[in-house]
């Protein structure tokens, strides 16, 4: 089990990174990315701390934890530069908080994110054909989420990914220990989004592929 999108107390999560990782491990997870919400105010504060603790946790335990960020509610025109800054500061996984239908995320966020150097567009809501095509062309994964609210548009995201051959990843967007779903629940949510068994298997392989790329 892999979750490439989680939050600690360095943004709005409930747990410090060490406990978040331990809770994930106890729930059966082998790999995690801690991707706290960032904007221009906190990226240089959050990332060095997450990087430091991720290397300590990975060194000491049976779970690998990668440092990342989730660029959140940043003006679309400023996303690309902030994504580059995240890379420079050492983020291994760069996520953008996409245009979920349950929040007033600035219009144009999905498109700007997909034109930036990022890994995952999280909860992209009512993703357009142009955006899905761009995700496929640029190798940016689209997220199927187990998180309440954001998951309302999973079916649409799955359909667009299929149509334009974009990669998918399944994430919990965990903010607390209760958010780590078990494999059965992950599978049910993916099937509920309309994905076939083969597509679900491809989605899990895609997360694995992202992790392997990081370890080289
Ligand atoms: Zn988000
Ligand atoms: Zn998130």
Coordinates of C-alpha atoms and ligand atoms in Angstrom, one line a residue:
X1 CA 0.0 0.0 0.0
X2 CA 1.2 3.4 -1.0
X3 CA -0.1 6.9 -0.2
X4 CA 1.5 9.7 -2.1
X5 CA -0.6 12.5 -0.6
X6 CA -0.8 13.1 3.2
X7 CA -0.7 15.9 5.7
X8 CA 1.0 16.5 9.0
X9 CA 0.8 19.3 11.6
X10 CA 3.0 21.3 9.3
X11 CA -0.2 22.2 7.6
X12 CA -3.7 21.0 8.6
X13 CA -3.0 17.4 9.5
X14 CA -3.5 16.1 13.1
X15 CA -0.3 14.3 13.6
X16 CA 3.4 15.0 13.7
X17 CA 5.3 13.3 10.8
X18 CA 6.7 10.5 13.0
X19 CA 3.2 9.5 14.2
X20 CA 1.6 9.9 10.8
X21 CA 4.2 7.5 9.4
X22 CA 3.8 5.0 12.3
X23 CA 0.0 5.1 11.9
X24 CA 0.4 4.5 8.2
X25 CA 2.7 1.6 8.9
X26 CA 0.3 0.1 11.4
X27 CA -2.5 0.4 8.7
X28 CA -0.4 -1.7 6.3
X29 CA 1.3 1.0 4.3
X30 CA 4.9 0.6 3.0
X31 CA 5.4 3.9 1.3
X32 CA 4.2 7.4 2.1
X33 CA 4.7 10.9 0.8
X34 CA 4.1 13.8 3.3
X35 CA 2.8 16.6 1.1
X36 CA 1.8 19.4 3.4
X37 CA -0.2 22.4 2.0
X38 CA 2.2 25.1 0.9
X39 CA 2.0 28.6 -0.5
X40 CA 4.6 31.4 -0.6
X41 CA 4.4 31.9 3.1
X42 CA 5.5 28.5 4.4
X43 CA 7.2 26.5 1.7
X44 CA 10.7 27.3 3.0
X45 CA 9.7 26.6 6.5
X46 CA 7.9 23.3 5.9
X47 CA 10.0 21.5 3.4
X48 CA 13.4 21.4 5.2
X49 CA 11.6 20.0 8.3
X50 CA 9.7 17.4 6.3
X51 CA 12.9 16.4 4.5
X52 CA 14.8 16.0 7.8
X53 CA 12.2 13.8 9.4
X54 CA 11.5 11.8 6.3
X55 CA 15.1 10.7 6.1
X56 CA 15.1 9.8 9.8
X57 CA 11.9 7.8 9.6
X58 CA 13.0 5.9 6.5
X59 CA 16.4 5.2 8.1
X60 CA 14.9 3.7 11.2
X61 CA 11.7 2.0 10.2
X62 CA 10.0 -0.4 7.8
X63 CA 8.3 2.4 6.0
X64 CA 9.7 4.7 3.3
X65 CA 8.6 8.3 3.6
X66 CA 9.2 10.8 0.9
X67 CA 9.1 14.6 1.4
X68 CA 6.7 16.5 -0.8
X69 CA 4.4 19.5 -1.0
X70 CA 0.8 20.2 -2.0
X71 CA 0.7 23.6 -3.6
X72 CA -2.6 24.9 -2.4
X73 CA -4.9 27.8 -3.5
X74 CA -1.9 29.6 -5.1
X75 CA -2.8 31.9 -8.0
X76 CA -2.6 29.9 -11.2
X77 CA 0.0 32.2 -12.8
X78 CA 2.3 31.6 -9.8
X79 CA 2.1 27.8 -9.6
X80 CA 4.9 26.9 -12.1
X81 CA 7.5 29.0 -10.3
X82 CA 6.5 27.7 -6.9
X83 CA 6.7 24.1 -8.2
X84 CA 10.2 24.8 -9.4
X85 CA 11.1 26.2 -6.0
X86 CA 9.7 23.1 -4.3
X87 CA 12.0 21.0 -6.4
X88 CA 15.0 23.2 -5.6
X89 CA 14.2 22.9 -1.9
X90 CA 14.2 19.1 -2.2
X91 CA 10.6 18.0 -2.6
X92 CA 10.4 14.5 -4.2
X93 CA 6.7 14.6 -4.8
X94 CA 5.0 17.8 -6.0
X95 CA 1.3 17.7 -5.8
X96 CA -1.1 20.5 -6.7
X97 CA -4.5 20.9 -4.9
X98 CA -6.7 20.7 -8.0
X99 CA -10.2 22.2 -8.7
X100 CA -12.2 19.9 -6.4
X101 CA -15.9 20.6 -6.6
X102 CA -16.2 21.2 -2.8
X103 CA -13.9 24.2 -2.5
X104 CA -13.6 27.5 -4.4
X105 CA -10.1 26.6 -5.8
X106 CA -9.1 29.4 -8.3
X107 CA -10.3 28.6 -11.8
X108 CA -7.4 27.8 -14.0
X109 CA -5.5 25.9 -11.3
X110 CA -5.8 22.5 -13.1
X111 CA -4.5 23.9 -16.3
X112 CA -1.6 25.9 -14.7
X113 CA -0.7 22.8 -12.6
X114 CA -0.5 20.6 -15.7
X115 CA 1.7 23.1 -17.4
X116 CA 4.1 23.0 -14.4
X117 CA 6.8 20.5 -13.3
X118 CA 4.6 18.5 -10.9
X119 CA 3.9 14.8 -10.3
X120 CA 0.3 14.6 -9.2
X121 CA -2.8 16.8 -9.8
X122 CA -4.9 16.0 -6.7
X123 CA -8.7 15.9 -6.8
X124 CA -9.0 17.6 -10.1
X125 CA -12.8 17.9 -10.0
X126 CA -14.5 18.4 -13.3
X127 CA -11.3 18.1 -15.3
X128 CA -11.7 19.1 -19.0
X129 CA -10.7 17.2 -22.1
X130 CA -7.8 19.6 -22.7
X131 CA -6.5 19.1 -19.2
X132 CA -6.8 15.3 -19.3
X133 CA -4.9 15.3 -22.7
X134 CA -2.2 17.5 -21.2
X135 CA -1.8 15.2 -18.1
X136 CA -1.3 12.3 -20.5
X137 CA 1.2 14.2 -22.7
X138 CA 3.2 15.4 -19.7
X139 CA 3.1 12.2 -17.7
X140 CA 1.4 13.9 -14.7
X141 CA -0.8 11.5 -12.7
X142 CA -4.4 12.3 -11.9
X143 CA -5.7 11.4 -8.5
X144 CA -8.5 9.1 -7.5
X145 CA -9.1 10.1 -3.9
X146 CA -10.6 8.2 -0.9
X147 CA -11.3 11.5 0.8
X148 CA -14.9 12.5 1.5
X149 CA -16.1 15.5 -0.7
X150 CA -13.1 15.5 -3.0
X151 CA -14.2 11.9 -4.1
X152 CA -17.5 13.1 -5.5
X153 CA -15.8 13.6 -8.9
X154 CA -13.7 10.3 -8.9
X155 CA -16.0 8.8 -11.6
X156 CA -15.5 11.8 -13.9
X157 CA -11.7 11.7 -13.4
X158 CA -11.6 8.0 -14.1
X159 CA -13.5 8.4 -17.3
X160 CA -11.3 11.3 -18.6
X161 CA -8.1 9.4 -17.7
X162 CA -9.4 6.4 -19.6
X163 CA -10.4 8.5 -22.6
X164 CA -7.1 10.3 -22.9
X165 CA -4.8 7.6 -21.5
X166 CA -3.6 9.6 -18.5
X167 CA -2.0 7.9 -15.5
X168 CA -4.0 7.5 -12.3
X169 CA -2.9 7.2 -8.6
X170 CA -5.1 6.4 -5.7
X171 CA -4.3 8.5 -2.6
X172 CA -6.0 9.0 0.8
X173 CA -5.1 12.6 1.3
X174 CA -4.8 11.5 4.9
X175 CA -5.1 14.2 7.6
X176 CA -5.4 11.8 10.5
X177 CA -4.9 8.1 11.2
X178 CA -8.5 7.3 10.5
X179 CA -8.0 8.3 6.8
X180 CA -5.7 5.4 5.9
X181 CA -8.0 3.0 4.1
X182 CA -7.4 -0.8 3.8
X183 CA -6.8 -2.5 0.5
X184 CA -10.4 -3.7 0.3
X185 CA -11.8 -0.2 0.8
X186 CA -9.3 1.3 -1.7
X187 CA -10.4 -1.3 -4.2
X188 CA -14.1 -0.6 -3.6
X189 CA -13.6 3.1 -4.0
X190 CA -11.8 2.5 -7.3
X191 CA -14.5 0.2 -8.6
X192 CA -17.1 2.7 -7.4
X193 CA -15.3 5.3 -9.7
X194 CA -16.0 2.9 -12.6
X195 CA -12.5 1.5 -13.0
X196 CA -12.1 -2.1 -14.2
X197 CA -9.9 -4.6 -12.4
X198 CA -7.1 -4.1 -15.0
X199 CA -7.4 -0.3 -14.7
X200 CA -7.1 -0.6 -10.9
X201 CA -4.1 -2.8 -11.2
X202 CA -2.5 -0.2 -13.6
X203 CA -3.3 2.6 -11.1
X204 CA -1.4 0.8 -8.3
X205 CA 1.4 0.0 -10.7
X206 CA 1.7 3.6 -11.6
X207 CA 2.2 4.6 -7.9
X208 CA 4.9 2.0 -7.7
X209 CA 6.5 3.3 -10.8
X210 CA 6.7 6.8 -9.4
X211 CA 8.3 5.5 -6.2
X212 CA 10.9 3.4 -8.1
X213 CA 11.8 6.4 -10.1
X214 CA 12.5 8.3 -6.9
X215 CA 14.7 5.6 -5.5
X216 CA 17.1 5.4 -8.5
Ligands
LIG1 ZN1 -5.8 19.0 -1.7
LIG2 ZN1 -4.3 17.3 0.5

